Coordinates of C-alpha atoms and ligand atoms in Angstrom, one line a residue:
Chain A
X1 CA 0.1 0.1 0.0
X2 CA 1.2 3.5 -1.0
X3 CA 1.0 6.7 1.1
X4 CA -1.5 7.8 -1.1
X5 CA -3.5 4.8 -1.0
X6 CA -3.3 5.0 3.0
X7 CA -4.8 8.5 2.7
X8 CA -7.7 7.6 0.7
X9 CA -8.4 4.7 3.3
X10 CA -7.8 6.7 6.2
X11 CA -8.3 10.5 5.1
X12 CA -5.3 12.8 5.1
X13 CA -5.9 14.2 8.8
X14 CA -6.3 10.6 10.1
X15 CA -2.8 10.1 8.7
X16 CA -1.3 13.1 9.9
X17 CA -2.7 12.5 13.5
X18 CA -1.6 8.8 13.8
X19 CA 1.9 10.1 12.8
X20 CA 2.1 12.7 15.2
X21 CA 0.8 10.8 18.2
X22 CA 3.1 7.9 17.1
X23 CA 6.2 10.1 17.6
X24 CA 5.0 11.8 20.7
X25 CA 4.4 8.3 22.5
X26 CA 7.9 7.7 21.9
X27 CA 8.7 10.2 24.4
X28 CA 7.3 8.3 27.6
X29 CA 9.3 5.1 26.2
X30 CA 10.6 3.3 29.5
X31 CA 13.8 1.9 28.0
X32 CA 16.4 1.8 30.5
X33 CA 17.9 -1.5 29.2
X34 CA 17.9 -1.1 25.4
X35 CA 18.0 2.6 24.8
X36 CA 15.7 1.8 21.8
X37 CA 12.5 3.9 22.3
X38 CA 9.4 3.1 20.0
X39 CA 6.2 4.9 19.9
X40 CA 2.8 3.5 18.3
X41 CA -0.5 4.8 17.6
X42 CA -3.5 2.5 16.9
X43 CA -6.7 3.8 15.2
X44 CA -9.9 2.3 15.9
X45 CA -13.0 1.4 13.8
X46 CA -14.9 3.6 16.0
X47 CA -12.4 6.8 15.3
X48 CA -10.3 6.8 18.4
X49 CA -6.8 6.8 18.8
X50 CA -4.6 5.1 21.4
X51 CA -0.9 5.7 21.8
X52 CA 1.7 3.4 23.2
X53 CA 5.3 3.2 23.9
X54 CA 7.6 0.1 24.8
X55 CA 7.9 -0.6 28.7
X56 CA 10.9 -2.7 29.6
X57 CA 11.7 -5.0 32.9
X58 CA 14.9 -5.6 34.8
X59 CA 13.9 -9.3 33.7
X60 CA 14.2 -8.7 29.9
X61 CA 11.7 -11.1 29.3
X62 CA 8.8 -9.5 30.7
X63 CA 9.3 -6.2 28.3
X64 CA 6.5 -5.0 26.3
X65 CA 6.5 -3.7 23.1
X66 CA 4.8 -0.2 22.0
X67 CA 2.8 -2.0 19.7
X68 CA 1.2 -4.1 22.3
X69 CA 0.8 -1.3 24.7
X70 CA -1.2 0.5 22.3
X71 CA -3.5 -2.6 21.6
X72 CA -4.1 -3.3 25.2
X73 CA -5.1 0.4 25.9
X74 CA -7.6 0.1 23.3
X75 CA -9.0 -3.1 24.2
X76 CA -9.4 -2.1 27.7
X77 CA -11.5 0.6 26.8
X78 CA -13.6 -1.6 24.9
X79 CA -12.0 -1.3 21.2
X80 CA -11.0 -4.4 19.5
X81 CA -11.6 -3.4 16.0
X82 CA -8.8 -1.5 14.1
X83 CA -8.3 0.2 11.1
X84 CA -4.3 1.0 11.5
X85 CA -1.5 1.2 13.5
X86 CA 1.3 3.6 13.1
X87 CA 5.0 3.0 14.6
X88 CA 7.9 5.5 15.1
X89 CA 11.4 4.7 15.8
X90 CA 14.5 6.5 16.2
X91 CA 16.4 4.7 13.5
X92 CA 17.6 5.7 10.1
X93 CA 15.5 2.9 8.0
X94 CA 12.2 1.6 9.0
X95 CA 12.1 -1.3 11.5
X96 CA 9.3 -3.8 11.3
X97 CA 7.9 -5.2 14.6
X98 CA 8.9 -8.2 16.6
X99 CA 7.2 -11.4 15.8
X100 CA 5.5 -11.2 19.2
X101 CA 3.9 -7.9 18.1
X102 CA 2.9 -9.5 14.7
X103 CA 1.3 -12.2 16.5
X104 CA -0.5 -9.7 19.0
X105 CA -2.0 -7.6 16.3
X106 CA -3.0 -10.7 13.9
X107 CA -5.4 -11.6 16.7
X108 CA -7.4 -8.6 16.1
X109 CA -7.4 -8.8 12.2
X110 CA -5.8 -7.8 9.4
X111 CA -4.9 -3.9 8.8
X112 CA -2.1 -1.6 7.8
X113 CA 1.0 -1.2 9.8
X114 CA 2.4 2.4 9.1
X115 CA 6.1 2.9 9.3
X116 CA 7.5 6.4 10.2
X117 CA 11.0 7.4 9.1
X118 CA 12.7 10.1 10.9
X119 CA 12.5 11.9 7.8
X120 CA 8.8 11.9 8.0
X121 CA 8.3 9.4 5.2
X122 CA 6.1 6.4 5.7
X123 CA 5.8 3.1 4.3
X124 CA 3.0 0.6 4.8
X125 CA 2.6 -3.2 5.3
X126 CA -0.4 -5.1 6.0
X127 CA -0.5 -7.2 9.3
X128 CA -0.9 -10.3 7.2
X129 CA 2.0 -9.7 5.0
X130 CA 4.0 -9.0 8.5
X131 CA 2.9 -12.6 9.7
X132 CA 1.7 -14.7 6.7
X133 CA -0.6 -17.6 8.2
X134 CA -0.3 -16.2 11.6
X135 CA -1.0 -18.6 14.6
X136 CA -5.0 -18.2 15.3
X137 CA -7.8 -19.1 17.4
X138 CA -9.2 -21.3 14.5
X139 CA -5.7 -23.2 14.6
X140 CA -6.6 -24.2 18.0
X141 CA -9.8 -25.6 17.1
X142 CA -8.2 -28.1 14.4
X143 CA -6.9 -30.3 17.0
X144 CA -7.9 -33.8 16.5
X145 CA -9.0 -34.7 20.1
X146 CA -8.8 -38.6 19.0
X147 CA -5.3 -38.3 18.5
X148 CA -4.4 -36.5 21.7
X149 CA -5.2 -39.6 24.5
Chain B
X1 CA -2.1 -3.1 56.0
X2 CA -5.9 -3.2 57.0
X3 CA -8.8 -1.3 55.0
X4 CA -8.9 1.3 57.8
X5 CA -5.1 2.1 56.9
X6 CA -5.4 2.1 53.3
X7 CA -8.1 4.7 53.6
X8 CA -5.9 6.7 55.6
X9 CA -3.2 6.5 53.1
X10 CA -5.1 7.0 50.1
X11 CA -8.5 8.8 51.1
X12 CA -11.8 7.1 51.3
X13 CA -13.2 8.5 47.7
X14 CA -9.7 7.1 46.3
X15 CA -10.2 3.7 47.6
X16 CA -13.9 3.6 46.5
X17 CA -12.9 4.9 42.9
X18 CA -10.2 2.5 42.6
X19 CA -12.6 -0.4 43.5
X20 CA -15.0 0.8 41.1
X21 CA -13.0 1.2 38.0
X22 CA -11.1 -2.2 38.6
X23 CA -14.5 -3.8 38.8
X24 CA -15.6 -1.9 35.5
X25 CA -12.5 -2.7 33.7
X26 CA -12.9 -6.2 33.9
X27 CA -15.9 -6.1 31.7
X28 CA -13.6 -5.2 28.8
X29 CA -11.4 -8.3 29.3
X30 CA -10.5 -10.3 26.3
X31 CA -10.5 -13.9 27.6
X32 CA -11.5 -16.2 24.9
X33 CA -8.9 -18.7 26.2
X34 CA -8.9 -18.7 29.9
X35 CA -12.6 -17.3 30.4
X36 CA -11.0 -15.8 33.4
X37 CA -11.4 -11.8 33.3
X38 CA -9.5 -9.7 35.4
X39 CA -9.8 -5.9 36.0
X40 CA -7.1 -3.8 37.4
X41 CA -6.7 0.2 38.2
X42 CA -3.4 1.7 39.3
X43 CA -3.3 5.1 41.0
X44 CA -0.6 7.4 40.1
X45 CA 1.4 9.7 42.4
X46 CA -0.3 12.8 40.5
X47 CA -3.7 11.7 41.2
X48 CA -4.5 9.9 38.3
X49 CA -6.3 6.5 37.7
X50 CA -5.4 3.8 34.8
X51 CA -7.6 0.9 34.6
X52 CA -6.8 -2.1 32.4
X53 CA -8.1 -5.8 32.0
X54 CA -6.2 -8.9 30.7
X55 CA -5.9 -9.5 26.7
X56 CA -5.1 -13.1 25.5
X57 CA -3.8 -14.5 22.4
X58 CA -4.2 -17.5 20.5
X59 CA -0.6 -17.9 21.2
X60 CA -1.0 -18.3 25.1
X61 CA 2.4 -17.2 25.8
X62 CA 1.6 -13.5 24.6
X63 CA -1.3 -12.8 26.9
X64 CA -1.0 -9.7 29.0
X65 CA -2.5 -9.7 32.6
X66 CA -4.7 -6.7 33.7
X67 CA -2.1 -5.6 36.0
X68 CA 0.4 -5.1 33.2
X69 CA -1.9 -3.4 31.0
X70 CA -2.8 -0.8 33.7
X71 CA 1.1 -0.1 34.2
X72 CA 1.8 0.1 30.7
X73 CA -1.2 2.6 30.1
X74 CA 0.1 4.7 32.9
X75 CA 3.7 4.5 31.6
X76 CA 3.0 5.4 28.2
X77 CA 1.0 8.4 29.6
X78 CA 4.2 9.6 31.5
X79 CA 3.2 8.2 34.7
X80 CA 5.9 5.9 36.3
X81 CA 5.1 6.6 40.4
X82 CA 2.5 4.6 42.0
X83 CA 0.5 4.8 44.9
X84 CA -1.4 1.6 44.7
X85 CA -3.3 -0.9 42.3
X86 CA -6.9 -2.5 43.0
X87 CA -7.6 -5.9 41.3
X88 CA -10.9 -7.5 40.8
X89 CA -11.7 -11.1 39.7
X90 CA -14.7 -13.2 39.5
X91 CA -13.6 -15.5 42.2
X92 CA -14.7 -16.2 45.5
X93 CA -11.7 -15.8 47.3
X94 CA -9.0 -13.3 46.4
X95 CA -6.4 -14.2 43.6
X96 CA -2.9 -13.0 44.1
X97 CA -1.2 -11.5 40.8
X98 CA 1.1 -14.0 38.6
X99 CA 4.8 -13.8 39.0
X100 CA 5.3 -11.8 35.7
X101 CA 2.9 -9.2 37.2
X102 CA 4.8 -9.2 40.4
X103 CA 7.8 -8.6 38.8
X104 CA 6.4 -5.9 36.4
X105 CA 4.9 -4.1 39.2
X106 CA 8.2 -4.0 41.6
X107 CA 9.9 -2.4 38.4
X108 CA 8.2 0.8 39.5
X109 CA 8.6 0.6 43.4
X110 CA 6.7 -1.0 46.4
X111 CA 3.2 0.1 46.9
X112 CA 0.0 -1.6 48.2
X113 CA -1.8 -4.0 45.9
X114 CA -5.6 -4.1 46.9
X115 CA -7.7 -7.2 46.2
X116 CA -11.3 -6.7 45.9
X117 CA -13.6 -9.9 46.7
X118 CA -16.9 -10.4 44.9
X119 CA -18.7 -9.3 48.0
X120 CA -16.9 -6.0 48.1
X121 CA -14.5 -6.8 51.0
X122 CA -10.9 -5.6 50.4
X123 CA -7.6 -7.0 51.2
X124 CA -3.9 -5.4 50.8
X125 CA -0.6 -6.4 50.6
X126 CA 2.6 -4.6 49.5
X127 CA 4.2 -5.4 46.3
X128 CA 7.3 -6.3 48.2
X129 CA 5.5 -8.8 50.2
X130 CA 4.3 -10.6 47.1
X131 CA 7.7 -10.6 45.5
X132 CA 10.4 -10.7 48.2
X133 CA 13.8 -9.5 47.0
X134 CA 12.6 -9.0 43.4
X135 CA 14.9 -9.2 40.6
X136 CA 15.9 -5.7 39.7
X137 CA 18.0 -3.2 37.7
X138 CA 20.6 -2.9 40.6
X139 CA 21.0 -6.9 40.3
X140 CA 22.0 -6.5 36.7
X141 CA 24.7 -4.1 37.8
X142 CA 26.0 -6.3 40.4
X143 CA 27.6 -8.6 37.6
X144 CA 31.3 -9.3 38.0
X145 CA 32.7 -8.3 34.4
X146 CA 36.2 -10.2 34.9
X147 CA 34.3 -13.3 35.5
X148 CA 32.2 -12.9 32.4
X149 CA 34.5 -14.0 29.3
Chain C
X1 CA 11.3 -26.1 -0.6
X2 CA 9.9 -29.4 -1.7
X3 CA 10.3 -32.6 0.2
X4 CA 12.8 -33.9 -2.5
X5 CA 15.1 -30.8 -2.2
X6 CA 14.8 -31.2 1.8
X7 CA 16.0 -34.7 1.3
X8 CA 18.7 -33.5 -0.8
X9 CA 19.8 -30.9 2.0
X10 CA 19.7 -32.6 5.1
X11 CA 19.7 -36.6 3.7
X12 CA 16.9 -39.1 3.8
X13 CA 17.7 -40.4 7.3
X14 CA 18.1 -36.8 8.7
X15 CA 14.4 -35.9 7.5
X16 CA 13.2 -39.5 9.1
X17 CA 14.7 -38.9 12.2
X18 CA 13.5 -35.0 12.8
X19 CA 10.1 -36.2 11.8
X20 CA 9.9 -39.4 14.5
X21 CA 11.5 -37.3 17.2
X22 CA 9.2 -34.2 16.6
X23 CA 6.1 -36.7 16.7
X24 CA 7.6 -38.2 19.9
X25 CA 8.3 -35.1 21.6
X26 CA 4.7 -34.1 21.6
X27 CA 4.0 -36.9 24.1
X28 CA 5.5 -34.9 26.7
X29 CA 3.7 -31.5 26.1
X30 CA 2.4 -30.0 29.3
X31 CA -0.8 -28.6 27.7
X32 CA -3.4 -28.4 30.7
X33 CA -4.8 -25.5 29.4
X34 CA -4.6 -25.4 25.5
X35 CA -4.9 -29.0 25.2
X36 CA -2.9 -28.4 22.0
X37 CA 0.3 -30.5 22.2
X38 CA 3.0 -29.5 19.9
X39 CA 6.3 -31.2 19.4
X40 CA 9.5 -30.0 17.9
X41 CA 12.9 -31.2 16.8
X42 CA 15.7 -29.1 15.8
X43 CA 18.8 -30.1 14.0
X44 CA 21.9 -28.6 14.7
X45 CA 25.1 -27.7 12.1
X46 CA 27.0 -30.3 14.1
X47 CA 24.8 -33.3 13.6
X48 CA 22.8 -33.2 16.7
X49 CA 19.0 -33.2 17.3
X50 CA 17.2 -31.4 20.3
X51 CA 13.4 -32.3 20.7
X52 CA 11.1 -30.3 22.6
X53 CA 7.4 -29.6 23.7
X54 CA 5.3 -26.8 24.7
X55 CA 5.0 -26.3 28.5
X56 CA 2.3 -24.0 29.8
X57 CA 1.4 -22.2 32.8
X58 CA -1.4 -21.1 34.9
X59 CA -0.5 -17.4 34.0
X60 CA -1.0 -18.1 30.4
X61 CA 1.4 -15.4 29.4
X62 CA 4.3 -17.5 30.5
X63 CA 3.7 -20.5 28.4
X64 CA 6.5 -21.3 26.3
X65 CA 6.1 -23.4 22.6
X66 CA 7.6 -26.3 21.5
X67 CA 9.9 -24.6 19.1
X68 CA 11.5 -22.4 21.8
X69 CA 11.7 -25.1 24.0
X70 CA 14.0 -27.0 21.5
X71 CA 15.9 -23.9 20.7
X72 CA 16.8 -23.3 24.4
X73 CA 17.6 -26.9 24.9
X74 CA 20.2 -26.5 22.0
X75 CA 21.6 -23.4 22.9
X76 CA 22.1 -24.5 26.6
X77 CA 24.2 -27.3 25.3
X78 CA 26.3 -24.9 23.3
X79 CA 24.7 -25.2 20.0
X80 CA 23.5 -22.0 18.1
X81 CA 23.7 -22.7 14.3
X82 CA 20.9 -24.9 12.9
X83 CA 20.1 -26.5 9.6
X84 CA 16.4 -27.2 10.4
X85 CA 13.3 -27.7 12.8
X86 CA 10.4 -29.9 12.5
X87 CA 7.1 -29.4 13.9
X88 CA 4.2 -31.8 14.7
X89 CA 0.9 -31.0 15.7
X90 CA -2.5 -32.9 16.2
X91 CA -4.2 -31.2 13.5
X92 CA -5.4 -32.0 10.1
X93 CA -3.8 -29.2 8.5
X94 CA -0.5 -27.6 8.9
X95 CA -0.1 -24.9 11.5
X96 CA 2.7 -22.4 11.3
X97 CA 4.5 -21.4 14.5
X98 CA 3.2 -18.1 16.4
X99 CA 5.1 -14.9 15.8
X100 CA 6.9 -15.4 19.2
X101 CA 8.3 -18.8 18.1
X102 CA 9.3 -17.3 14.5
X103 CA 10.9 -14.2 16.3
X104 CA 12.8 -16.5 18.6
X105 CA 13.9 -18.8 15.7
X106 CA 14.9 -15.7 13.4
X107 CA 17.5 -14.9 15.9
X108 CA 19.8 -17.7 14.9
X109 CA 19.6 -17.5 11.4
X110 CA 17.4 -18.4 8.5
X111 CA 16.7 -22.2 8.0
X112 CA 13.7 -24.6 6.9
X113 CA 10.9 -25.1 9.1
X114 CA 9.3 -28.5 8.5
X115 CA 5.6 -29.2 8.9
X116 CA 4.6 -32.8 9.7
X117 CA 1.1 -33.6 8.7
X118 CA -1.0 -36.3 10.7
X119 CA -0.7 -38.4 7.6
X120 CA 3.1 -38.1 7.6
X121 CA 2.9 -35.5 4.6
X122 CA 5.6 -32.8 4.9
X123 CA 5.7 -28.9 3.8
X124 CA 8.8 -26.8 4.2
X125 CA 9.2 -23.0 4.5
X126 CA 12.2 -20.9 5.5
X127 CA 12.3 -18.9 8.7
X128 CA 12.6 -15.7 6.9
X129 CA 9.5 -16.3 4.7
X130 CA 7.5 -17.0 7.9
X131 CA 8.9 -13.7 9.4
X132 CA 9.9 -11.3 6.5
X133 CA 12.2 -8.7 7.7
X134 CA 12.6 -9.8 11.1
X135 CA 13.3 -7.4 14.1
X136 CA 17.0 -8.3 14.8
X137 CA 20.2 -7.1 16.6
X138 CA 21.2 -5.0 13.8
X139 CA 17.9 -3.1 14.1
X140 CA 18.8 -2.3 17.8
X141 CA 22.3 -1.0 16.7
X142 CA 20.6 1.6 13.9
X143 CA 19.2 3.7 16.6
X144 CA 20.1 7.5 16.1
X145 CA 21.4 8.3 19.4
X146 CA 21.3 12.3 19.2
X147 CA 17.6 11.6 18.4
X148 CA 17.0 10.2 21.8
X149 CA 16.8 12.6 24.6
Chain D
X1 CA 16.8 -24.2 54.9
X2 CA 20.7 -24.2 55.8
X3 CA 23.2 -25.9 53.7
X4 CA 23.6 -28.9 56.1
X5 CA 19.8 -29.4 55.7
X6 CA 20.1 -29.4 52.1
X7 CA 22.9 -32.1 52.1
X8 CA 20.7 -34.2 54.5
X9 CA 17.8 -33.8 52.0
X10 CA 19.6 -34.1 48.7
X11 CA 22.9 -36.2 49.6
X12 CA 26.4 -34.4 49.8
X13 CA 27.1 -35.6 46.1
X14 CA 23.8 -34.4 44.8
X15 CA 24.3 -31.0 46.1
X16 CA 28.1 -31.1 44.5
X17 CA 26.7 -32.0 41.3
X18 CA 24.1 -29.3 41.0
X19 CA 26.8 -26.7 41.9
X20 CA 29.0 -27.7 39.3
X21 CA 26.4 -28.2 36.6
X22 CA 24.7 -25.0 37.4
X23 CA 28.0 -23.1 37.0
X24 CA 28.9 -24.9 33.9
X25 CA 25.6 -24.3 32.3
X26 CA 26.3 -20.4 32.7
X27 CA 28.9 -20.8 29.7
X28 CA 26.4 -21.3 27.4
X29 CA 24.4 -18.3 28.3
X30 CA 23.5 -16.4 25.1
X31 CA 23.3 -12.9 26.6
X32 CA 24.3 -10.5 23.7
X33 CA 21.9 -7.9 25.3
X34 CA 22.1 -8.0 29.0
X35 CA 25.6 -9.5 29.4
X36 CA 24.0 -11.1 32.4
X37 CA 24.8 -14.9 32.4
X38 CA 22.8 -17.3 34.3
X39 CA 23.2 -21.0 34.6
X40 CA 20.8 -23.3 36.2
X41 CA 20.5 -27.0 36.9
X42 CA 17.3 -28.7 38.1
X43 CA 17.1 -32.1 39.9
X44 CA 14.2 -34.4 39.2
X45 CA 12.3 -37.0 41.5
X46 CA 13.9 -39.7 39.5
X47 CA 17.5 -38.5 40.0
X48 CA 18.2 -36.6 36.8
X49 CA 20.0 -33.4 36.4
X50 CA 18.9 -30.8 33.6
X51 CA 21.0 -27.7 33.1
X52 CA 20.1 -24.4 31.4
X53 CA 21.0 -20.9 30.9
X54 CA 19.4 -17.8 29.8
X55 CA 18.8 -17.2 25.9
X56 CA 17.8 -13.8 24.9
X57 CA 16.4 -12.2 22.0
X58 CA 16.6 -8.9 19.9
X59 CA 12.9 -8.4 21.0
X60 CA 14.0 -8.3 24.7
X61 CA 10.6 -9.6 25.8
X62 CA 11.1 -13.0 24.2
X63 CA 14.2 -13.7 26.4
X64 CA 14.0 -16.7 28.6
X65 CA 15.8 -17.1 31.6
X66 CA 18.0 -20.2 32.8
X67 CA 15.5 -21.4 35.4
X68 CA 12.9 -21.6 32.4
X69 CA 15.3 -23.4 30.1
X70 CA 16.3 -26.0 32.8
X71 CA 12.5 -26.6 33.5
X72 CA 11.5 -26.9 29.9
X73 CA 14.4 -29.3 29.3
X74 CA 13.3 -31.5 31.9
X75 CA 9.6 -31.3 31.1
X76 CA 10.2 -32.2 27.4
X77 CA 12.2 -35.3 28.5
X78 CA 9.0 -36.3 30.5
X79 CA 10.0 -35.0 33.9
X80 CA 7.6 -32.7 36.0
X81 CA 8.4 -33.7 39.7
X82 CA 11.4 -31.7 41.1
X83 CA 13.5 -32.2 44.1
X84 CA 15.6 -28.9 43.7
X85 CA 17.0 -26.2 41.4
X86 CA 20.4 -24.7 41.5
X87 CA 21.2 -20.9 40.2
X88 CA 24.6 -19.6 39.3
X89 CA 25.2 -16.0 38.6
X90 CA 28.4 -13.8 38.2
X91 CA 27.4 -11.6 40.9
X92 CA 29.1 -11.1 44.3
X93 CA 25.7 -11.3 46.2
X94 CA 23.0 -13.8 45.7
X95 CA 20.3 -12.8 43.0
X96 CA 16.7 -14.1 43.5
X97 CA 14.9 -15.2 40.1
X98 CA 12.5 -12.9 38.6
X99 CA 8.7 -13.0 39.0
X100 CA 8.2 -14.9 35.8
X101 CA 10.7 -17.8 36.6
X102 CA 9.3 -18.2 40.3
X103 CA 5.7 -18.3 38.7
X104 CA 6.9 -20.8 36.1
X105 CA 8.9 -22.9 38.9
X106 CA 5.7 -22.9 41.1
X107 CA 3.7 -24.5 38.4
X108 CA 5.7 -27.8 39.3
X109 CA 5.5 -27.8 43.0
X110 CA 7.2 -26.3 45.8
X111 CA 11.1 -27.3 46.2
X112 CA 14.5 -25.7 47.6
X113 CA 15.9 -23.0 45.2
X114 CA 19.7 -23.1 45.7
X115 CA 21.6 -19.7 45.2
X116 CA 25.4 -20.4 44.4
X117 CA 27.9 -17.7 45.6
X118 CA 30.7 -16.7 43.2
X119 CA 32.9 -18.0 46.3
X120 CA 31.0 -21.4 46.5
X121 CA 28.8 -20.7 49.3
X122 CA 25.1 -21.4 48.9
X123 CA 21.8 -20.2 50.3
X124 CA 18.6 -22.1 50.1
X125 CA 14.6 -20.9 49.8
X126 CA 11.7 -22.7 48.9
X127 CA 9.7 -21.7 45.8
X128 CA 6.8 -21.0 48.0
X129 CA 8.8 -18.5 49.9
X130 CA 9.8 -16.7 46.8
X131 CA 6.4 -16.5 45.6
X132 CA 3.9 -16.7 48.4
X133 CA 0.5 -17.7 47.1
X134 CA 1.4 -18.3 43.6
X135 CA -1.2 -17.8 41.0
X136 CA -2.2 -21.5 40.2
X137 CA -4.4 -23.9 38.2
X138 CA -6.7 -23.9 41.4
X139 CA -7.1 -20.1 41.1
X140 CA -8.2 -20.3 37.4
X141 CA -11.0 -22.9 38.6
X142 CA -12.5 -20.8 41.2
X143 CA -14.0 -18.3 38.7
X144 CA -17.9 -17.7 39.6
X145 CA -19.2 -18.5 36.1
X146 CA -22.7 -16.7 36.7
X147 CA -20.8 -13.6 37.3
X148 CA -19.2 -13.5 34.1
X149 CA -21.5 -12.5 31.2
Ligands
LIG201 ZN1 7.5 -6.3 19.7
LIG202 ZN1 -0.3 -11.7 35.7
LIG203 ZN1 4.9 -20.4 19.6
LIG204 ZN1 13.7 -15.1 35.4

């Protein structure tokens, strides 16, 4: 998806708002271990914005990425249908989400992920393109009971 | 800590608000796998409330508990100093947080955790009591470099 | 990659051994919550096999998948270079790994992931195909320091 | 529990073996991000030893600690009953496990956790002392269905 298509899909102002809020959310990143701040902003079907940042932990394995923070904020306010998510990192090139976040996003459907460059340029990929054939609730149901013992 | 002490510490109205918001947050729990909804509400030093619920995933290992949702919401809005967190579960007895959440809470200090019973009664324990000698940033710094490689 | 190519790459006996061990590992799956047993077997550059299963937890978010179990077993025995990993599930169709596992595998390179059907048929995809442009150590290094605070 | 009690409980040779294997396992730690190697060795009811180390990931949140590596190794080989686990860190003082590991250990019962100092001294605490009133399978079952939706 190109930037033009994204603007047709979301509206020019929404794209602008998503970019600004993802960049601003990065400021609150709690990253004393990685020093790699990330900001995210997710846009719901009902027209709401929820921004998030990464929150790390001394036990590295408990760190939560910006994408997941944005999602749980939205879900905890009753929103589980999303139109897009924007990501901002302090990197020269675009950085794609980690596999854990791709999995977490895919639980709630297939929507555009917007990468915001430091120079303001954007690129867009669909969740399903980031995680082809994601592991899903329907997979859990395909288990053959008789086989299990 | 007894309920009376908690009210002296937070104020009667704040305790009431924490209880109500933790219970309400439970409604948004996304728990298609465990069917175990949890609500949480964290109260910041600056007098703000952030409520959260658990958000599960088809890949169970990516599930995020209510306590962590509440914390990342607060942190992503610039709040990292907390006075208390309240938890609500649909269980007869009180349920203490999982170890992952205790670890996540302990990153941000030692404050009261309030358990709200279905009948409205409350119990209170300090984070440090839930996770004595938590693994912390200072532990990471005690590594003896010469020993390493 | 087709089954024939895989046999050329690994040798017929190795493919056979990987299949058998992945299927057998599934028996030890500790899955009291999902009832979705998975077995895995990873094959190292040095010709060793490490098999794993999923190990779940009452706090769902701490569950560890079979793929990750196999990898940490290998790494803890000094092996970090892999030639292939095989997966076995009790499902009619093939099930692709969750995003967390794809990320975990990608830390150690790009190698074939073998899906074993209940009927013994196999399909093969490369790690990089499962997680295009994975988040990696090199991404962490691209952060622009001056931009940070 | 004192060192003497531990030797009565496990036998002098077993304590010695646990110490040695936990220390040796540390060498395989994959810690390019934290530079904090940890080794662990778990001893099963059937008299087997499984050692593990921490295995980190570019996405910090996917890192797996040494304790969990040791447990999943044992479980994947059919062992879920444990008599003790020993931990070795490159730190001056003893370091207690993170909350995630305490939760993971508690899934499999209440047994001694042995901390090995750099100088060879040991301290011992029970899992239940590290994580009082752990979140458990029985908690999941106490949910009041009528209350849910
Ligand atoms: Zn992520
Ligand atoms: Zn929890
Ligand atoms: Zn997985
Ligand atoms: Zn740990």
